[in-house]
């Protein structure tokens, strides 16, 4: 039941226990890794970027009461290219998301459910984010703000555009071999069903032979 404060450098993690000066105990949590700047957020537990990816810190009986768990192996190449390049991070309470922004106008959103990763996806923005902040208002709605390099201030998750500019979305489905991957098949027609609340423009492409360039 003791109070705990997570203390981080880029190379090590510590937990400071206690509620008074004569009770403080500084316990080293990890001697091999720490949280990179501008990446720590609390979403039921600490979540941050370290040298190996996005990590969550859950309570356990190990390492002085906490345990590290890397959660981003599925997007490791993306994060490896952006190591030490985070410019801001924030949480989205309504969607239970951790969001981290990078200096190349990209971001990674990680969604949690019951303390486990439900999914993660990359985002490309029109502007470089330099700071981010989120809070619950008195009416229990959430306000999320980002500041950009050009001096702009924007609300997140409001409307259908980025200050009037279109926001591109891409969905690439897993390759489907239709049960028999070694049997060549011919398709005459494909139908796509979709529901939309308003106008949207959709472009559809396809891959054959696992992305090969062969055409029949």
PDB file of N, CA, C and O in Angstrom, residues 196-200:
ATOM      1  N   UNK A 196     -21.343   4.215 -44.588  1.00  0.00           N
ATOM      2  CA  UNK A 196     -20.722   5.505 -44.275  1.00  0.00           C
ATOM      3  C   UNK A 196     -21.799   6.478 -43.815  1.00  0.00           C
ATOM      4  O   UNK A 196     -22.933   6.465 -44.319  1.00  0.00           O
ATOM      5  N   UNK A 197     -21.445   7.311 -42.858  1.00  0.00           N
ATOM      6  CA  UNK A 197     -22.386   8.311 -42.352  1.00  0.00           C
ATOM      7  C   UNK A 197     -22.502   9.505 -43.287  1.00  0.00           C
ATOM      8  O   UNK A 197     -23.473  10.259 -43.229  1.00  0.00           O
ATOM      9  N   UNK A 198     -21.514   9.691 -44.142  1.00  0.00           N
ATOM     10  CA  UNK A 198     -21.536  10.814 -45.071  1.00  0.00           C
ATOM     11  C   UNK A 198     -20.727  10.485 -46.309  1.00  0.00           C
ATOM     12  O   UNK A 198     -20.382   9.324 -46.560  1.00  0.00           O
ATOM     13  N   UNK A 199     -20.393  11.512 -47.088  1.00  0.00           N
ATOM     14  CA  UNK A 199     -19.648  11.304 -48.321  1.00  0.00           C
ATOM     15  C   UNK A 199     -18.227  10.837 -48.025  1.00  0.00           C
ATOM     16  O   UNK A 199     -17.566  11.318 -47.107  1.00  0.00           O
ATOM     17  N   UNK A 200     -17.749   9.879 -48.805  1.00  0.00           N
ATOM     18  CA  UNK A 200     -16.359   9.453 -48.708  1.00  0.00           C
ATOM     19  C   UNK A 200     -15.902   8.968 -50.071  1.00  0.00           C
ATOM     20  O   UNK A 200     -16.700   8.493 -50.874  1.00  0.00           O
TER      21      UNK A 200
END
